């Protein structure tokens, strides 16, 4: 462990520049990808918050979500309720929110994705609903549901008027400039208004290791515990009125730990420093390293003697394996991805093609399933939907099972 020479990012919660390095994360990114291909995960010595020390600024993240959002595609995205498990997740969140806000509340969902949460709130009787998202496609998808939707992010809130309830659900972990985001929320919240905030629960990452370092990805750069989330809001004049911890479905056979809070304007004592989060993250790092070693050994065994392979999936796991495993040394004939936003891009000089393109190509190399979160869906589609007979190499070690 070492103290960093601070050149990049102060703590987004308390602004301290005294932090400890816990982990270096690397990615092999598609050509032209606007986000960072590496960063250091650090723990703030002042408040205990864990976050990515990263060079790029908020503008790059805003551009990424405007132009490259993975949430646009109905076949692969969450946040739209397209899959039954995702719809249930959104329904449960809407029911929690409904406990706190009257049906005539003016509601804003920041980072609304495809409008699934707003649609569930409408079913519960809410009618004054607005969504805002940086992705034009997500805005269009939300509008198709008959919901008001606008393109933008935190820097675009000023002209929207006042809201009685503001939702930031699985958004704050993506935000580089958290302080500007909280200031923007505070400016448009009605005096007696509420904020519903939900993020992954970093204090329990180590209990839900489905894929190695899944939570240290190009997009998740803030790692909250309940204490750290409360402290962030406290710094902007909010107190926690309620909330808790839960497990949310992140694919059809895996769960993600989450923490949520209802916040209102109030004076309260500052939450204590989180003295536990560092140890929880270190346990997560060690568990991820162990799983990565198992996957690497599995790849070595299964790819021995293969002149070339196909990699299905170009998401976070693949981008890590191309840096951290024997997959980096393989001759890759093609990358395949079902999300249209990834198709046509180039990864390690190899073009990303669609499943249909692969079906028509005649390539018979083994297929590495480059996802653990969605591995079952991918293998089912390869056989049943696309009728491919290629040998499949799945990455889950025999003793591992999805967290449930």
Short mmCIF file of C-alpha atoms in Angstrom, two decimals, residues 52-290:
data_model
loop_
_atom_site.label_atom_id
_atom_site.label_comp_id
_atom_site.label_asym_id
_atom_site.label_seq_id
_atom_site.Cartn_x
_atom_site.Cartn_y
_atom_site.Cartn_z
CA UNK A 52 -11.21 5.81 -8.61
CA UNK A 53 -8.39 8.33 -8.93
CA UNK A 54 -8.89 9.07 -12.59
CA UNK A 55 -7.48 11.66 -14.95
CA UNK A 56 -10.46 12.45 -17.19
CA UNK A 57 -13.15 14.95 -16.23
CA UNK A 58 -16.95 15.02 -16.08
CA UNK A 59 -17.28 16.24 -19.68
CA UNK A 60 -15.80 12.96 -20.95
CA UNK A 61 -18.31 10.95 -18.95
CA UNK A 62 -21.18 13.10 -20.21
CA UNK A 63 -20.01 12.55 -23.80
CA UNK A 64 -19.68 8.81 -23.23
CA UNK A 65 -23.26 8.44 -21.96
CA UNK A 66 -24.55 10.64 -24.77
CA UNK A 67 -22.80 8.71 -27.55
CA UNK A 68 -21.98 5.24 -26.24
CA UNK A 69 -24.65 4.36 -23.69
CA UNK A 70 -25.09 0.60 -23.31
CA UNK A 71 -28.53 1.26 -21.81
CA UNK A 72 -30.07 2.06 -25.20
CA UNK A 73 -30.46 -1.52 -26.41
CA UNK A 74 -33.65 -3.31 -25.37
CA UNK A 75 -31.99 -6.69 -25.69
CA UNK A 76 -29.14 -6.10 -23.28
CA UNK A 77 -29.87 -3.02 -21.16
CA UNK A 78 -31.24 -2.65 -17.66
CA UNK A 79 -33.41 0.24 -16.54
CA UNK A 80 -36.19 -0.25 -19.07
CA UNK A 81 -37.92 -3.26 -17.56
CA UNK A 82 -37.48 -5.19 -20.81
CA UNK A 83 -36.62 -8.41 -18.94
CA UNK A 84 -38.95 -9.78 -16.26
CA UNK A 85 -36.24 -9.66 -13.60
CA UNK A 86 -35.41 -6.04 -14.43
CA UNK A 87 -39.06 -5.05 -14.37
CA UNK A 88 -39.44 -6.60 -10.91
CA UNK A 89 -36.41 -4.66 -9.69
CA UNK A 90 -37.93 -1.42 -10.94
CA UNK A 91 -41.34 -2.30 -9.49
CA UNK A 92 -39.81 -2.90 -6.06
CA UNK A 93 -37.98 0.45 -6.22
CA UNK A 94 -41.15 2.28 -7.25
CA UNK A 95 -43.04 0.75 -4.34
CA UNK A 96 -40.34 1.91 -1.91
CA UNK A 97 -40.44 5.44 -3.33
CA UNK A 98 -44.26 5.47 -3.10
CA UNK A 99 -44.02 5.05 0.68
CA UNK A 100 -42.45 8.49 0.95
CA UNK A 101 -44.01 10.73 -1.69
CA UNK A 102 -47.61 11.78 -2.41
CA UNK A 103 -49.05 10.81 -5.78
CA UNK A 104 -49.29 14.45 -6.87
CA UNK A 105 -45.56 15.02 -6.35
CA UNK A 106 -43.60 16.42 -9.26
CA UNK A 107 -40.95 13.74 -9.88
CA UNK A 108 -37.65 13.89 -11.77
CA UNK A 109 -35.65 10.73 -12.53
CA UNK A 110 -32.05 11.73 -13.34
CA UNK A 111 -30.40 9.10 -15.53
CA UNK A 112 -33.77 7.58 -16.37
CA UNK A 113 -32.34 5.15 -18.98
CA UNK A 114 -35.33 3.80 -20.92
CA UNK A 115 -37.97 5.06 -18.49
CA UNK A 116 -38.74 1.79 -16.72
CA UNK A 117 -38.82 3.23 -13.19
CA UNK A 118 -41.03 6.13 -14.24
CA UNK A 119 -43.41 3.69 -15.92
CA UNK A 120 -43.69 1.71 -12.68
CA UNK A 121 -44.37 4.89 -10.70
CA UNK A 122 -47.15 5.77 -13.16
CA UNK A 123 -48.77 2.41 -12.47
CA UNK A 124 -48.85 3.38 -8.79
CA UNK A 125 -50.73 6.60 -9.52
CA UNK A 126 -47.97 9.17 -10.02
CA UNK A 127 -48.66 11.43 -13.02
CA UNK A 128 -46.26 14.39 -12.88
CA UNK A 129 -43.23 12.46 -14.11
CA UNK A 130 -40.13 13.64 -15.97
CA UNK A 131 -37.00 11.79 -16.98
CA UNK A 132 -33.64 13.18 -18.06
CA UNK A 133 -30.82 11.17 -19.62
CA UNK A 134 -27.72 12.05 -21.67
CA UNK A 135 -28.51 9.39 -24.30
CA UNK A 136 -30.80 10.59 -27.12
CA UNK A 137 -31.94 6.99 -27.73
CA UNK A 138 -32.91 6.55 -24.07
CA UNK A 139 -34.83 9.83 -24.21
CA UNK A 140 -36.72 8.60 -27.27
CA UNK A 141 -37.45 5.23 -25.65
CA UNK A 142 -38.83 6.98 -22.57
CA UNK A 143 -40.98 9.29 -24.69
CA UNK A 144 -42.45 6.26 -26.50
CA UNK A 145 -43.88 5.20 -23.14
CA UNK A 146 -45.84 8.46 -23.05
CA UNK A 147 -43.55 9.98 -20.45
CA UNK A 148 -41.94 13.40 -20.51
CA UNK A 149 -38.23 13.04 -21.19
CA UNK A 150 -35.36 15.40 -21.84
CA UNK A 151 -31.77 15.01 -22.99
CA UNK A 152 -29.18 16.14 -20.50
CA UNK A 153 -27.38 15.56 -17.25
CA UNK A 154 -26.76 17.40 -13.97
CA UNK A 155 -25.47 20.47 -15.78
CA UNK A 156 -28.81 20.77 -17.61
CA UNK A 157 -31.20 20.77 -14.64
CA UNK A 158 -31.50 24.50 -14.08
CA UNK A 159 -34.28 25.12 -16.62
CA UNK A 160 -36.55 22.28 -15.50
CA UNK A 161 -38.24 24.04 -12.57
CA UNK A 162 -38.77 22.70 -9.04
CA UNK A 163 -39.40 19.09 -8.11
CA UNK A 164 -40.90 17.48 -5.01
CA UNK A 165 -38.99 14.24 -5.51
CA UNK A 166 -35.70 13.70 -7.31
CA UNK A 167 -34.48 10.17 -8.06
CA UNK A 168 -30.83 9.25 -8.60
CA UNK A 169 -30.94 5.46 -8.78
CA UNK A 170 -27.69 3.75 -9.81
CA UNK A 171 -26.34 7.04 -11.10
CA UNK A 172 -24.00 8.54 -8.48
CA UNK A 173 -21.47 5.74 -8.84
CA UNK A 174 -20.94 6.97 -12.44
CA UNK A 175 -20.45 10.67 -11.66
CA UNK A 176 -16.97 12.20 -11.65
CA UNK A 177 -18.02 15.56 -10.18
CA UNK A 178 -20.28 14.52 -7.30
CA UNK A 179 -20.19 17.91 -5.64
CA UNK A 180 -21.54 19.71 -8.71
CA UNK A 181 -24.21 17.01 -9.03
CA UNK A 182 -25.41 17.52 -5.45
CA UNK A 183 -25.41 21.28 -5.87
CA UNK A 184 -27.55 20.94 -9.01
CA UNK A 185 -30.00 18.68 -7.18
CA UNK A 186 -30.26 21.05 -4.24
CA UNK A 187 -31.03 24.03 -6.50
CA UNK A 188 -34.09 22.44 -8.12
CA UNK A 189 -35.49 20.55 -5.13
CA UNK A 190 -38.59 22.08 -3.54
CA UNK A 191 -38.07 23.26 0.07
CA UNK A 192 -39.91 20.26 1.49
CA UNK A 193 -38.75 17.93 -1.28
CA UNK A 194 -37.11 14.51 -1.04
CA UNK A 195 -34.22 12.81 -2.84
CA UNK A 196 -34.21 9.03 -3.40
CA UNK A 197 -30.63 7.87 -3.92
CA UNK A 198 -29.57 4.26 -4.61
CA UNK A 199 -26.13 2.90 -5.47
CA UNK A 200 -24.29 -0.41 -5.36
CA UNK A 201 -23.26 -1.23 -1.77
CA UNK A 202 -19.47 -1.36 -1.74
CA UNK A 203 -19.40 -2.68 1.82
CA UNK A 204 -20.84 -5.96 0.47
CA UNK A 205 -19.07 -6.32 -2.88
CA UNK A 206 -17.02 -9.16 -1.40
CA UNK A 207 -20.18 -11.19 -0.74
CA UNK A 208 -21.32 -10.98 -4.38
CA UNK A 209 -18.30 -11.71 -6.57
CA UNK A 210 -19.86 -12.96 -9.79
CA UNK A 211 -17.06 -11.70 -12.05
CA UNK A 212 -13.58 -10.54 -11.00
CA UNK A 213 -13.44 -6.80 -10.30
CA UNK A 214 -16.91 -6.40 -11.83
CA UNK A 215 -17.49 -3.28 -9.71
CA UNK A 216 -14.16 -1.71 -10.71
CA UNK A 217 -15.13 -0.87 -14.26
CA UNK A 218 -14.79 1.98 -16.70
CA UNK A 219 -18.07 3.55 -15.53
CA UNK A 220 -18.30 2.87 -11.78
CA UNK A 221 -15.80 5.25 -10.24
CA UNK A 222 -17.42 5.86 -6.82
CA UNK A 223 -17.96 3.10 -4.26
CA UNK A 224 -20.50 3.94 -1.57
CA UNK A 225 -21.39 2.43 1.75
CA UNK A 226 -24.50 3.63 3.61
CA UNK A 227 -22.25 5.83 5.76
CA UNK A 228 -20.47 7.41 2.79
CA UNK A 229 -23.73 8.05 0.95
CA UNK A 230 -25.18 9.78 4.03
CA UNK A 231 -22.01 11.83 4.45
CA UNK A 232 -22.12 13.06 0.85
CA UNK A 233 -25.70 14.29 1.30
CA UNK A 234 -24.94 15.74 4.74
CA UNK A 235 -22.25 17.93 3.17
CA UNK A 236 -24.98 19.62 1.10
CA UNK A 237 -27.49 20.18 3.89
CA UNK A 238 -29.42 16.92 3.76
CA UNK A 239 -30.27 14.38 6.43
CA UNK A 240 -31.28 10.76 5.92
CA UNK A 241 -34.98 10.21 6.66
CA UNK A 242 -34.94 6.50 5.85
CA UNK A 243 -33.39 3.84 3.70
CA UNK A 244 -31.62 0.53 3.96
CA UNK A 245 -29.80 -2.22 2.12
CA UNK A 246 -31.13 -4.66 -0.46
CA UNK A 247 -30.04 -7.04 -3.18
CA UNK A 248 -31.09 -6.20 -6.73
CA UNK A 249 -31.17 -8.42 -9.78
CA UNK A 250 -28.34 -7.53 -12.18
CA UNK A 251 -28.97 -10.39 -14.62
CA UNK A 252 -31.32 -13.33 -14.68
CA UNK A 253 -29.11 -15.38 -12.34
CA UNK A 254 -27.05 -12.88 -10.33
CA UNK A 255 -27.60 -10.24 -7.68
CA UNK A 256 -25.88 -6.98 -6.81
CA UNK A 257 -25.84 -5.52 -3.29
CA UNK A 258 -27.35 -2.03 -3.09
CA UNK A 259 -27.83 0.69 -0.52
CA UNK A 260 -30.53 3.36 -0.70
CA UNK A 261 -31.59 6.44 1.24
CA UNK A 262 -34.36 9.01 1.39
CA UNK A 263 -32.89 12.44 2.04
CA UNK A 264 -34.50 15.76 2.99
CA UNK A 265 -33.23 19.21 3.83
CA UNK A 266 -32.29 19.21 7.51
CA UNK A 267 -29.48 19.94 9.91
CA UNK A 268 -27.94 16.85 11.45
CA UNK A 269 -24.70 15.62 12.96
CA UNK A 270 -22.07 14.60 10.45
CA UNK A 271 -21.87 10.84 9.89
CA UNK A 272 -18.76 9.25 11.30
CA UNK A 273 -15.79 8.27 9.17
CA UNK A 274 -16.38 4.87 7.60
CA UNK A 275 -13.66 2.77 9.20
CA UNK A 276 -14.99 -0.51 7.77
CA UNK A 277 -15.21 0.09 4.02
CA UNK A 278 -11.47 -0.25 3.40
CA UNK A 279 -11.36 -3.78 4.81
CA UNK A 280 -14.46 -4.78 2.85
CA UNK A 281 -12.88 -3.55 -0.37
CA UNK A 282 -9.62 -5.36 0.38
CA UNK A 283 -11.63 -8.59 0.84
CA UNK A 284 -13.32 -7.91 -2.51
CA UNK A 285 -9.95 -7.36 -4.19
CA UNK A 286 -8.56 -10.62 -2.82
CA UNK A 287 -11.69 -12.56 -3.84
CA UNK A 288 -11.56 -11.06 -7.32
CA UNK A 289 -7.89 -11.94 -7.72
CA UNK A 290 -8.62 -15.54 -6.75
#
